[in-house]
Coordinates of C-alpha atoms in Angstrom, one line a residue:
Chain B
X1 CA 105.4 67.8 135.9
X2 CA 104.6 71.3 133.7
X3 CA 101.9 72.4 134.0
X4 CA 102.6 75.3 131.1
X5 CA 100.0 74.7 128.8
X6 CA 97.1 73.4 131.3
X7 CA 94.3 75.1 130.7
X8 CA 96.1 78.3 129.6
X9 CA 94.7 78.1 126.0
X10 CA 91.1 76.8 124.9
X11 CA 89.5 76.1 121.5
X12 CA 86.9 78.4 121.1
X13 CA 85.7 77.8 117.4
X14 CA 85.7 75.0 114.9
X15 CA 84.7 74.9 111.2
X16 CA 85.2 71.9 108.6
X17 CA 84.3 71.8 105.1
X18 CA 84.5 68.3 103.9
X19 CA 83.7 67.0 100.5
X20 CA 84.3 63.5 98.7
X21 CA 87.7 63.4 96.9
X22 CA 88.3 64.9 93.9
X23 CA 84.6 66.7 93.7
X24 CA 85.1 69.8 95.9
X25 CA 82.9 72.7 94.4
X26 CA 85.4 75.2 95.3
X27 CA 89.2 75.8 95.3
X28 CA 91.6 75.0 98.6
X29 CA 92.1 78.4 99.8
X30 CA 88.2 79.3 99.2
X31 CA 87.5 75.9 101.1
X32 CA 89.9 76.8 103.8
X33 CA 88.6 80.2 104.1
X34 CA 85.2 79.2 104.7
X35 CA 86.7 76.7 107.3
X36 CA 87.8 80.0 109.3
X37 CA 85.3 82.0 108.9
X38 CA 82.8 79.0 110.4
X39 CA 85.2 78.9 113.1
X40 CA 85.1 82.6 114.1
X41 CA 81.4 82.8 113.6
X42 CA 81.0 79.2 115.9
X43 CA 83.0 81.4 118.3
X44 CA 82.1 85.1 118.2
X45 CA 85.1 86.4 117.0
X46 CA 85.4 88.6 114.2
X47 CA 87.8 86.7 111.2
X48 CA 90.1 90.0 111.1
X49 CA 90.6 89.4 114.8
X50 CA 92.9 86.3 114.4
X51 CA 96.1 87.5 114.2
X52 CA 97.9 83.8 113.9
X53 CA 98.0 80.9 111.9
X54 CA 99.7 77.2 112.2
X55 CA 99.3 74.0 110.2
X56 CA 101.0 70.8 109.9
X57 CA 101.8 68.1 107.1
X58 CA 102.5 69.8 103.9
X59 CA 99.4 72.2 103.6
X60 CA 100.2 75.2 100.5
X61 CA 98.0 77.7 102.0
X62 CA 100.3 80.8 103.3
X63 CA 98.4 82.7 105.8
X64 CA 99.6 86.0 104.4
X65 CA 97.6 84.8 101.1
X66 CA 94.5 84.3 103.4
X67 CA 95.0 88.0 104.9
X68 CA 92.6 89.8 102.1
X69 CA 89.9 87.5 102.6
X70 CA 89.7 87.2 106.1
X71 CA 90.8 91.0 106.7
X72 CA 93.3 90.2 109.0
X73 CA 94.3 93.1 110.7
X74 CA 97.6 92.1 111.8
X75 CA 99.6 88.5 111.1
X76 CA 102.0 88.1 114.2
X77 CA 102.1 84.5 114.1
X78 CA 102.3 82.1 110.6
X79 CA 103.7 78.6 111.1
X80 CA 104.0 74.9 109.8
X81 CA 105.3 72.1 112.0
X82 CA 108.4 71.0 110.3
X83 CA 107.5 66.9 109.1
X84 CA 106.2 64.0 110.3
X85 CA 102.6 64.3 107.8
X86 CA 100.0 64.5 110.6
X87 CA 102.0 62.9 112.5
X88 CA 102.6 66.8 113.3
X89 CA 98.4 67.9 114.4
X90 CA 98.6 68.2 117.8
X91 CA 101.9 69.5 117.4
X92 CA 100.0 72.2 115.5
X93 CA 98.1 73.0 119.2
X94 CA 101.5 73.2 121.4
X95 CA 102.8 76.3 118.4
X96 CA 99.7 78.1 118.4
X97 CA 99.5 77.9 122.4
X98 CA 103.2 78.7 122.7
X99 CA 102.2 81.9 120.7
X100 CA 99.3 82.6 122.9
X101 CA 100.6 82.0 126.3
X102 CA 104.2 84.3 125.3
X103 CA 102.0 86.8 124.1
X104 CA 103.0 86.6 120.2
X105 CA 99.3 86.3 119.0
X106 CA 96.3 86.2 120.9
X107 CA 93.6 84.6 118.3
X108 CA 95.9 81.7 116.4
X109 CA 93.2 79.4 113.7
X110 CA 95.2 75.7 113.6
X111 CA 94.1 74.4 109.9
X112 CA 94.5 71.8 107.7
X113 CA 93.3 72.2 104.0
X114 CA 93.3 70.0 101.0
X115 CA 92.1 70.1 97.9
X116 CA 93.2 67.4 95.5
X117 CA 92.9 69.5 92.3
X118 CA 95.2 71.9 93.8
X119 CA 97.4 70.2 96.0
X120 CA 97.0 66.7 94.2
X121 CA 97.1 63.1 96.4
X122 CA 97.6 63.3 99.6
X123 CA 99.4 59.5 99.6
X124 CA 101.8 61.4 96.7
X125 CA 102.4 64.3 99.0
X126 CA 103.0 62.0 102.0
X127 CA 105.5 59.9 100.3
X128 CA 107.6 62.6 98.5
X129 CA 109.4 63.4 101.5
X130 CA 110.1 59.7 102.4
X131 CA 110.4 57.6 98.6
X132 CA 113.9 57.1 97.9
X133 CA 115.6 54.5 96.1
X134 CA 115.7 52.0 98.6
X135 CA 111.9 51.9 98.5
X136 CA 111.3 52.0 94.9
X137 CA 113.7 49.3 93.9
X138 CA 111.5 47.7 96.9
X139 CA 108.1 48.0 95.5
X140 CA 107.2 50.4 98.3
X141 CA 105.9 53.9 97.2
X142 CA 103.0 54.0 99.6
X143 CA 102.5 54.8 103.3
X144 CA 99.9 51.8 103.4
X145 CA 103.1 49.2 101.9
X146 CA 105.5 50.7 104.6
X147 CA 102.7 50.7 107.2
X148 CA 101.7 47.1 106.6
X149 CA 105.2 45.9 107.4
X150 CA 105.0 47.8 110.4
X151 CA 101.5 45.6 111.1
X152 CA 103.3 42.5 109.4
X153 CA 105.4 42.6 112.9
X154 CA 103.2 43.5 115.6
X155 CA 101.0 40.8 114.9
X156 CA 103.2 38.0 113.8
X157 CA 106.4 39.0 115.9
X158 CA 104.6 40.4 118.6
X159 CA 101.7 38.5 119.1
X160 CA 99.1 41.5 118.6
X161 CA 95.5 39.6 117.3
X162 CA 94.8 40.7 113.8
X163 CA 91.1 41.0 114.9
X164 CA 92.9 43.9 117.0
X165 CA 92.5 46.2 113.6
X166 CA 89.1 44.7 112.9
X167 CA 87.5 46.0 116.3
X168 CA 89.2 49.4 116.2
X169 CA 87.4 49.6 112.2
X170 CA 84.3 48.1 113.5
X171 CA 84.2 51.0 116.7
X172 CA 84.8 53.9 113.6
X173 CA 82.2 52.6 111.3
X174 CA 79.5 52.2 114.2
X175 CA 80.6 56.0 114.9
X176 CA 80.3 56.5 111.4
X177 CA 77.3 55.2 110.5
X178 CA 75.5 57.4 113.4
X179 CA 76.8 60.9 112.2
X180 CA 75.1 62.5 109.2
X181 CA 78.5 64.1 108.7
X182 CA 80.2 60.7 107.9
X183 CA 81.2 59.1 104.3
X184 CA 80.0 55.8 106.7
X185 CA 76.7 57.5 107.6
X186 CA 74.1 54.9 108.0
X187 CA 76.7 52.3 106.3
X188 CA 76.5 49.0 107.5
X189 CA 79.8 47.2 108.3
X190 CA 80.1 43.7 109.3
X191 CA 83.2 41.2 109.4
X192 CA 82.1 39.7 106.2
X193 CA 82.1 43.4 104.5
X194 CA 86.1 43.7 106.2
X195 CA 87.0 40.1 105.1
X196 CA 85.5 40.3 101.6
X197 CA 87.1 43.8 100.7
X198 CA 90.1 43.3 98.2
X199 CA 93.3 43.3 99.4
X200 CA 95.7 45.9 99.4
X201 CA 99.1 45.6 100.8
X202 CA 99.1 42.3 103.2
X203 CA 97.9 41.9 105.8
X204 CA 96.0 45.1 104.9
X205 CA 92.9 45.1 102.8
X206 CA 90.7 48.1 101.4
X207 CA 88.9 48.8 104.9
X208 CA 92.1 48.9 106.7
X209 CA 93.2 52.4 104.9
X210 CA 92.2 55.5 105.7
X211 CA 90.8 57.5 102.4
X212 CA 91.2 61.0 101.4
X213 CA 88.7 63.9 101.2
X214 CA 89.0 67.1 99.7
X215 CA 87.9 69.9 101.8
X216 CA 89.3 71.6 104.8
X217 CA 89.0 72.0 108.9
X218 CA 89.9 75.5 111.3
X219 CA 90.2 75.6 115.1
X220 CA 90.2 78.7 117.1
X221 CA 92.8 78.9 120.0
X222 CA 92.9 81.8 122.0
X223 CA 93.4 82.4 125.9
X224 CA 91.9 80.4 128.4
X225 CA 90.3 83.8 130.0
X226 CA 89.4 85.2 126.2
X227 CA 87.4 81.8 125.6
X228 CA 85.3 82.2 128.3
X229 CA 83.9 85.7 127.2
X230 CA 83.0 83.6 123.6
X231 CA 80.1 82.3 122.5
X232 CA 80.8 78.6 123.3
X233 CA 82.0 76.6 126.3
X234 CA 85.8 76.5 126.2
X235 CA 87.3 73.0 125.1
X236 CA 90.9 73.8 126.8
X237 CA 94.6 72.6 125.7
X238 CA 95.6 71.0 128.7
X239 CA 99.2 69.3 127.1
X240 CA 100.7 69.2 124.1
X241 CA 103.9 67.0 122.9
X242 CA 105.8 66.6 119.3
X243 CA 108.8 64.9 118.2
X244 CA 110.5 61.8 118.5
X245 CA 113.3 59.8 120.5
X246 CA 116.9 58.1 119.7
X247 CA 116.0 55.9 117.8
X248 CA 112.9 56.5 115.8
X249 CA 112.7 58.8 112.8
X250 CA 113.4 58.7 108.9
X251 CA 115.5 55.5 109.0
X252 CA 115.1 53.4 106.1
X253 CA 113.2 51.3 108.5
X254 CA 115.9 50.7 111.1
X255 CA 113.9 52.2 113.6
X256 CA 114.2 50.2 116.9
X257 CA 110.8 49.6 118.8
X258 CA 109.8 49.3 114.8
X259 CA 106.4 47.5 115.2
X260 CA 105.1 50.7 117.7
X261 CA 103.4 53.9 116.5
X262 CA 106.2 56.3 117.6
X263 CA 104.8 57.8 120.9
X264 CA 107.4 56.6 123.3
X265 CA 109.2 59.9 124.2
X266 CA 105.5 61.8 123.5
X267 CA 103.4 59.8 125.2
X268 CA 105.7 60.1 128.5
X269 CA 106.0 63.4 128.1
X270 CA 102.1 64.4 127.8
X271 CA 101.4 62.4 131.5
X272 CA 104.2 64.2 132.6
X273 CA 103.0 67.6 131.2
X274 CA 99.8 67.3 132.4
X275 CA 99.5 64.8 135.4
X276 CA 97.3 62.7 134.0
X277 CA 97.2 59.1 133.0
X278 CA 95.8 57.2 130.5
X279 CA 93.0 56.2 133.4
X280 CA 91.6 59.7 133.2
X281 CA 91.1 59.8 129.4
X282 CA 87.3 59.6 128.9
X283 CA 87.6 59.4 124.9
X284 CA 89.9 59.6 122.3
X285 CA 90.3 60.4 119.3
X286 CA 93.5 58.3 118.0
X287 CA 94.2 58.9 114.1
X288 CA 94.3 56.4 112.0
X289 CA 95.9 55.9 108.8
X290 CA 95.8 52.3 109.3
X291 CA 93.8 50.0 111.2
X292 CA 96.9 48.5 113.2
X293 CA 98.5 51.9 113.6
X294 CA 95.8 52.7 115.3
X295 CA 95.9 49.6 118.0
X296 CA 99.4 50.6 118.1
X297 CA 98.8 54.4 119.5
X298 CA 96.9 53.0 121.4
X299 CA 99.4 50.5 123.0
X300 CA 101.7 53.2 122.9
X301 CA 99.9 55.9 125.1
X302 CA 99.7 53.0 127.8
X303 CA 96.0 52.1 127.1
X304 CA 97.2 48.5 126.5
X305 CA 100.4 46.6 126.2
X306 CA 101.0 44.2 123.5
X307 CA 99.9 41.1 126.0
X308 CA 96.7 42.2 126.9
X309 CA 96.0 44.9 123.8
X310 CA 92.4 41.7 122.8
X311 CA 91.2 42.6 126.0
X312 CA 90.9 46.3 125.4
X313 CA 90.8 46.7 122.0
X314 CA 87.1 45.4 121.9
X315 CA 84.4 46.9 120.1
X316 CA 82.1 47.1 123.3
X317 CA 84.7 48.8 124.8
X318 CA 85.9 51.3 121.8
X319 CA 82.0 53.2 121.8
X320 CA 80.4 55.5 122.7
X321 CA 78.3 55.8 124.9
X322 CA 78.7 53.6 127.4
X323 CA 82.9 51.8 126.2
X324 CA 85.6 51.8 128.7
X325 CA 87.5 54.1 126.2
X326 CA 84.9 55.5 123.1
X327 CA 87.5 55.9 120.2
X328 CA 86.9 57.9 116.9
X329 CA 83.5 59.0 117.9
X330 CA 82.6 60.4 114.6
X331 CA 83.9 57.7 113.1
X332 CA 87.7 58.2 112.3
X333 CA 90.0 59.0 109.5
X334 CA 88.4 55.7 108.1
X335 CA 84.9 56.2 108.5
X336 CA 84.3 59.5 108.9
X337 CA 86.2 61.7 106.5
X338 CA 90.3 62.0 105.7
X339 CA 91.3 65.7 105.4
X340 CA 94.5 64.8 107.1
X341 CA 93.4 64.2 110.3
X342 CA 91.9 67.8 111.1
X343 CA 88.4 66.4 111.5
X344 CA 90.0 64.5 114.6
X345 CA 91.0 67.4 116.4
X346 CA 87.8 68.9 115.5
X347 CA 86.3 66.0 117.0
X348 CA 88.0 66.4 120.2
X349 CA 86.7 69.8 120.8
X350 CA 82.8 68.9 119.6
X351 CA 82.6 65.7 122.1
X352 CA 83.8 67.9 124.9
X353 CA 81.1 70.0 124.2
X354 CA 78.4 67.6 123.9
X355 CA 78.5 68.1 120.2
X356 CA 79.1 64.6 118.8
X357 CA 77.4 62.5 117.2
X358 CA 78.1 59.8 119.3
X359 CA 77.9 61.6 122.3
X360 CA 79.5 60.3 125.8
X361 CA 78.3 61.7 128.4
X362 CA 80.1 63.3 131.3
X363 CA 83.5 63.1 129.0
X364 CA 86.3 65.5 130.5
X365 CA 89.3 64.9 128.6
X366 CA 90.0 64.0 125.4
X367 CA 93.5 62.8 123.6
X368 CA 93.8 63.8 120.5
X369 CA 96.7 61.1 119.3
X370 CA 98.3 62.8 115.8
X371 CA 99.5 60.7 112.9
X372 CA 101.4 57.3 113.8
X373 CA 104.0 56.1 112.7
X374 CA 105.3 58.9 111.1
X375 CA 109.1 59.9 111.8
X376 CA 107.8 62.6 114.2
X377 CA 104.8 62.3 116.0
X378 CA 102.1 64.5 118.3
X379 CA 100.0 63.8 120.9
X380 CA 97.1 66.3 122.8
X381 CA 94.9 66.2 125.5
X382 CA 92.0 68.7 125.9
X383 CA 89.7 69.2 128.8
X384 CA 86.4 71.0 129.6
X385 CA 84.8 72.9 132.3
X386 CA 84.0 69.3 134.0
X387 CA 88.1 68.9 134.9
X388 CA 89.2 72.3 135.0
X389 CA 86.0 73.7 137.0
Chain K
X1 CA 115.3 61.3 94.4
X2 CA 114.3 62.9 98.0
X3 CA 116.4 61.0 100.7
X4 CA 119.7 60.1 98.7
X5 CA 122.0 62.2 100.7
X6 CA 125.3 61.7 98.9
X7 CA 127.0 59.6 101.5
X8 CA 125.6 56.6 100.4
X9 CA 127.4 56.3 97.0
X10 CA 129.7 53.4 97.7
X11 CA 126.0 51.4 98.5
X12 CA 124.7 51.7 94.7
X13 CA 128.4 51.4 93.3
X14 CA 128.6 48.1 95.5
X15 CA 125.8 46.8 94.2
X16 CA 126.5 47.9 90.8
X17 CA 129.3 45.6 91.3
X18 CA 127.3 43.0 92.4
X19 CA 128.0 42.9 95.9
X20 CA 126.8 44.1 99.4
X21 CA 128.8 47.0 101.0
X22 CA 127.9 48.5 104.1
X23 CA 129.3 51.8 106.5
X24 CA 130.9 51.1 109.9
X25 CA 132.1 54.4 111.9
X26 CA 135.8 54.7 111.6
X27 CA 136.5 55.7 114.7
X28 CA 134.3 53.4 117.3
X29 CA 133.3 50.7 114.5
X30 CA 129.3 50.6 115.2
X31 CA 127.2 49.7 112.1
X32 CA 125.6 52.8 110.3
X33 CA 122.7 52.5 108.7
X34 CA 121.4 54.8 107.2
X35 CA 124.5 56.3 106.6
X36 CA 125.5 59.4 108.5
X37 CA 127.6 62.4 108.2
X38 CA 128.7 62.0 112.1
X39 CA 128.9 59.0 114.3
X40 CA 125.7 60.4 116.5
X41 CA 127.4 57.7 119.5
X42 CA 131.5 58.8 119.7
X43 CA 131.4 61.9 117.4
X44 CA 134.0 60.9 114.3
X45 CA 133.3 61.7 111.2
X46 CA 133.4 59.5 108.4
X47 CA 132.5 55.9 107.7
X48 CA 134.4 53.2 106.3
X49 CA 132.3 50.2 104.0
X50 CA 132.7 47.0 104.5
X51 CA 131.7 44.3 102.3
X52 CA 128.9 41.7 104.0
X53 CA 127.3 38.6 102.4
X54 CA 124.2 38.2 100.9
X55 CA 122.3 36.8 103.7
X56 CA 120.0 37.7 106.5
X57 CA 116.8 36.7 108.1
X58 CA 113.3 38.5 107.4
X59 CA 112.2 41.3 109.7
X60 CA 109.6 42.0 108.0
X61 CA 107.3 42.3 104.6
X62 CA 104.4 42.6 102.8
X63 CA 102.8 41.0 100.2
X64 CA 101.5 43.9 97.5
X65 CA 97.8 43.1 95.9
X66 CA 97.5 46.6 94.7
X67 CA 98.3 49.0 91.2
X68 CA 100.1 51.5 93.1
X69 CA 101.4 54.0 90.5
X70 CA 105.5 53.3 90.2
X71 CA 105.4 49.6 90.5
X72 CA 104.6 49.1 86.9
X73 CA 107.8 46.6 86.4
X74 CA 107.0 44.7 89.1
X75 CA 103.9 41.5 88.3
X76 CA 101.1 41.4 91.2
X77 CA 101.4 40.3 93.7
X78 CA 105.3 41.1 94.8
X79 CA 106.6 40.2 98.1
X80 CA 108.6 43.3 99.6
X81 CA 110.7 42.9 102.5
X82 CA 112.7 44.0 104.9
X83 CA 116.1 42.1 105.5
X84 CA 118.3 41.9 108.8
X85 CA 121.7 41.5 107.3
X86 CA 124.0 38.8 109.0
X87 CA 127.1 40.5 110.8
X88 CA 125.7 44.1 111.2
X89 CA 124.0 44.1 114.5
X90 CA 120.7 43.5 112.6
X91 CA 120.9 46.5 110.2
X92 CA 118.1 46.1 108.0
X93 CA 117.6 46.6 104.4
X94 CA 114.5 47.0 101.9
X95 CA 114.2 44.4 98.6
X96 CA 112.2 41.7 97.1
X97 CA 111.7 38.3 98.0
X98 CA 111.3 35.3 94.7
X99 CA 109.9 32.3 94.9
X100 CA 107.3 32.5 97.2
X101 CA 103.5 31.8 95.0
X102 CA 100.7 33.8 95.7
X103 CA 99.3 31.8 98.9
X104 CA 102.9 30.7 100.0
X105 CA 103.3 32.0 104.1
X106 CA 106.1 34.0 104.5
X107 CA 107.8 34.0 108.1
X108 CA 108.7 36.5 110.0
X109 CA 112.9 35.4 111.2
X110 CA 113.0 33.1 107.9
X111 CA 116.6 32.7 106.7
X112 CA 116.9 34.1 103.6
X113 CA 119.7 34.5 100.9
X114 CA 120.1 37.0 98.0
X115 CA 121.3 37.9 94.7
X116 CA 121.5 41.6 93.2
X117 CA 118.9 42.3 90.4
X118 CA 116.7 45.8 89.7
X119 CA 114.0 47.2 89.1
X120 CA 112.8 49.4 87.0
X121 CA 111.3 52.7 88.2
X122 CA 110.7 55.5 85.5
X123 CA 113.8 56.0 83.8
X124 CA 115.9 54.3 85.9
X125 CA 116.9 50.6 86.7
X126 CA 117.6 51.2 90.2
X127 CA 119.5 48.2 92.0
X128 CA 117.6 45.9 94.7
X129 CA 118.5 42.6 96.3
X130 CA 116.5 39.6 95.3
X131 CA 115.9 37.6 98.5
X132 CA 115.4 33.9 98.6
X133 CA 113.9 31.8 101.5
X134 CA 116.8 29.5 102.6
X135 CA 116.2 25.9 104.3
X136 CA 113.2 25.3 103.5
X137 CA 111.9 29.8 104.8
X138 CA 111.2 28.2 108.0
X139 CA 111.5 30.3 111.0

């Protein structure tokens, strides 16, 4: 075990602007700026005071171009985790709080900002570190083609039940359709509506791909002892773990345990970082750019194994309030809103606080599972006053 | 194109030639696919290609429904797979399966054999192996 980020760190702020695709009323870096400035008001802190800045997964926006708006005083910390899309987010949390707890930066905003007009699709974006010839000749240029193989083998090779991906959509959308926040909100979605939806890339059909949304999300990290002279409870960083293990990565699709999300080596190495186990999760928010890449993180942090993944992966028990393990309790890249994934970590913090829409009461922890399947993955787990005391 | 690192030459000139050509490390003799600058297990440098036949078993695939923007040359739907080649410790390689219809199952471990074709992508006519199921594509 080590213990070096437990409850050293906390969110204290969070802001999201979120808008449907290609309609935002704003540019990017006004977008993103907003983003901040909701997240130092939601905590107290005044916007010049952040003094660091990391993102993830291809985002434009140099903090020093953000420095005139938000009258930064001083930029001591400005950062991207190097690949892996959002398979890099909660990698985004173990930079800021490295530069917190070494005492590089002591307010560090982790954002995520797109705006299509600006920055274009974020499928494009994705795919122009991976397409290569190999692919094209293929017919693959998408992440949903090279993600449906992946599902193509964990449920015909590896026996995982299709209706796997149809619980874990029909657990977003019920999130969805209860948050006024949600593209789902008060959407109704049934098996018929998932079976009847065109398909896209076998097995996957429309419903079984995330889709993206202009607009952008901030988080406030500062120190554990700063956040609790704030204006809101602290939501603590209690692990953080990024990367990948031999072999796994970019490899034309060679990778070994192929069918999986990634998490082998990260998922390990979160229980061992923070001494917990997938028993003492009490929600998660687990990103989903598919449907089955979503069972599969699941599987892969131990929740479920691929011979008893039906059992768990059950609607009952995917929501909130009263599901073994509520998932994508504001309903998910799928049914909530895709800005990369930043509205999941955002997540994490609000239903730690009691601020969900979906609320579940008594929750403690809270793993925030980054982008699967991507060459390099992250994985999070944040706590609140109920585990840290 | 992002990911053509140079090393891999010999592939598309193989291919150009209407065969299958694929790395082995020249020191310890472990497949290498993708290609590598080092051998990552005994630490030589340099690969040596070695010509393999056009058959394999399928790993995996999928079945495209949907316009995406690049496909243009190819009709909907297209079965893309993913091939374990015979005789490289199950090194596996992207291309197209033919003659499979629109509700035909495709199986997972299916023999399959192939023939060199491509496809065109922008500009370019970029080289791909054209899988068929063999012995009837069961698995």
């Amino acid at each position: 075990m080590n213990k070096t980020f437990y409850a050293k760190t906390a969110v204290a702020g969070v802001g999201i602007r979120q808008f449907r695709r290609a309609s935002a009323p704003m540019s990017e870096q006004q977008a993103l700026t907003h983003a901040i400035v909701d997240a130092c008001e939601d905590a107290g802190l005044a916007p010049a005071d952040v003094d660091g800045f990391v993102t993830y997964g291809d985002d434009k926006n140099e903090p020093a171009r953000l420095m005139s708006a938000l009258g930064t005083k001083e930029l001591n910390w400005s950062m991207a985790v190097l690949g892996g899309g959002g398979g890099g987010i909660a990698g985004a949390f173990a930079d800021a709080a490295a530069a917190i707890i070494s005492g590089q930066a002591k307010a560090v905003v982790i954002f995520r900002a797109l705006v299509q007009d600006m920055s274009g699709r974020l499928s494009a974006a994705v795919m122009a570190h991976h397409l290569n010839r190999h692919m094209v000749a293929a017919g693959i240029v998408a992440p949903a083609q090279v993600c449906a193989m992946r599902a193509q083998r964990l449920f015909e090779y590896h026996g995982v039940p299709e209706s796997t991906a149809e619980e874990f959509l029909k657990a977003c959308y019920y999130h969805g359709s209860h948050n006024p926040d949600a593209i789902a909100y008060q959407t109704a979605f049934d098996h018929d509506a998932y079976a009847g939806s065109r398909l896209i890339a076998e097995p996957f059909r429309l419903f079984d791909c995330s889709r993206e949304n202009d607009g952008a999300g901030a988080l406030l990290l500062v120190s554990a002892e700063h956040a609790r002279n704030l204006a809101k409870p602290p939501v603590y960083l209690l692990g953080a773990t990024q990367g990948t293990g031999k072999g796994w990565g970019d490899l034309l699709d060679n990778d070994e345990d192929y069918a999986s999300a990634g998490f082998a080596t990260v998922a390990r190495r979160l229980w061992e970082q923070t001494d917990l186990t997938p028993a003492d999760i009490d929600v998660a928010q687990i990103y989903e750019n598919f449907s089955a890449q979503g069972v599969a993180s699941l599987i892969d942090h131990g929740f479920c194994t691929y011979e008893n993944v039906a059992e768990f992966v059950r609607f009952e028990n995917l929501i909130a309030p009263g599901g073994g393990l509520p998932v994508n309790t504001h309903g998910g890249n799928t049914a909530q809103g895709f800005i990369h994934g930043i509205g999941m970590a955002i997540e994490a913090v609000r239903c730690l606080r009691g601020e969900s829409a979906n609320p579940v009461p008594d929750a403690r922890t809270c793993l925030l599972a980054g982008g699967p399947a991507a060459p390099t993955v992250s994985s999070a787990i944040f706590g609140n006053s109920g585990i840290i005391g | 194109m992002i990911g053509h690192t140079g090393l891999e030459t010999p592939y598309w000139s193989s291919l150009a030639e209407g065969k299958l050509s694929l790395p082995r490390c020249s020191g310890c003799g472990q497949w290498q696919w993708p290609v590598a600058a080092r051998c990552g297990e005994c630490g030589h440098w340099g690969s040596e290609w070695q010509d393999v036949p056009l058959s394999g078993h399928i790993f995996s695939w999928t079945r495209t429904w949907h316009r995406f923007g690049g496909t243009e040359a190819l009709p909907l739907p297209y079965v893309s797979l993913l091939a374990e080649i015979d005789g490289t410790d199950g090194k596996r390689l992207m291309g197209l399966l033919e003659g499979v219809g629109e509700e035909d199952r495709v199986r997972i471990g299916a023999p399959i054999t192939g023939r060199i074709g491509s496809t065109r992508f922008g500009e370019e006519d970029v080289p791909v192996i054209i899988w068929r199921l063999r012995d009837g594509g069961e698995a």
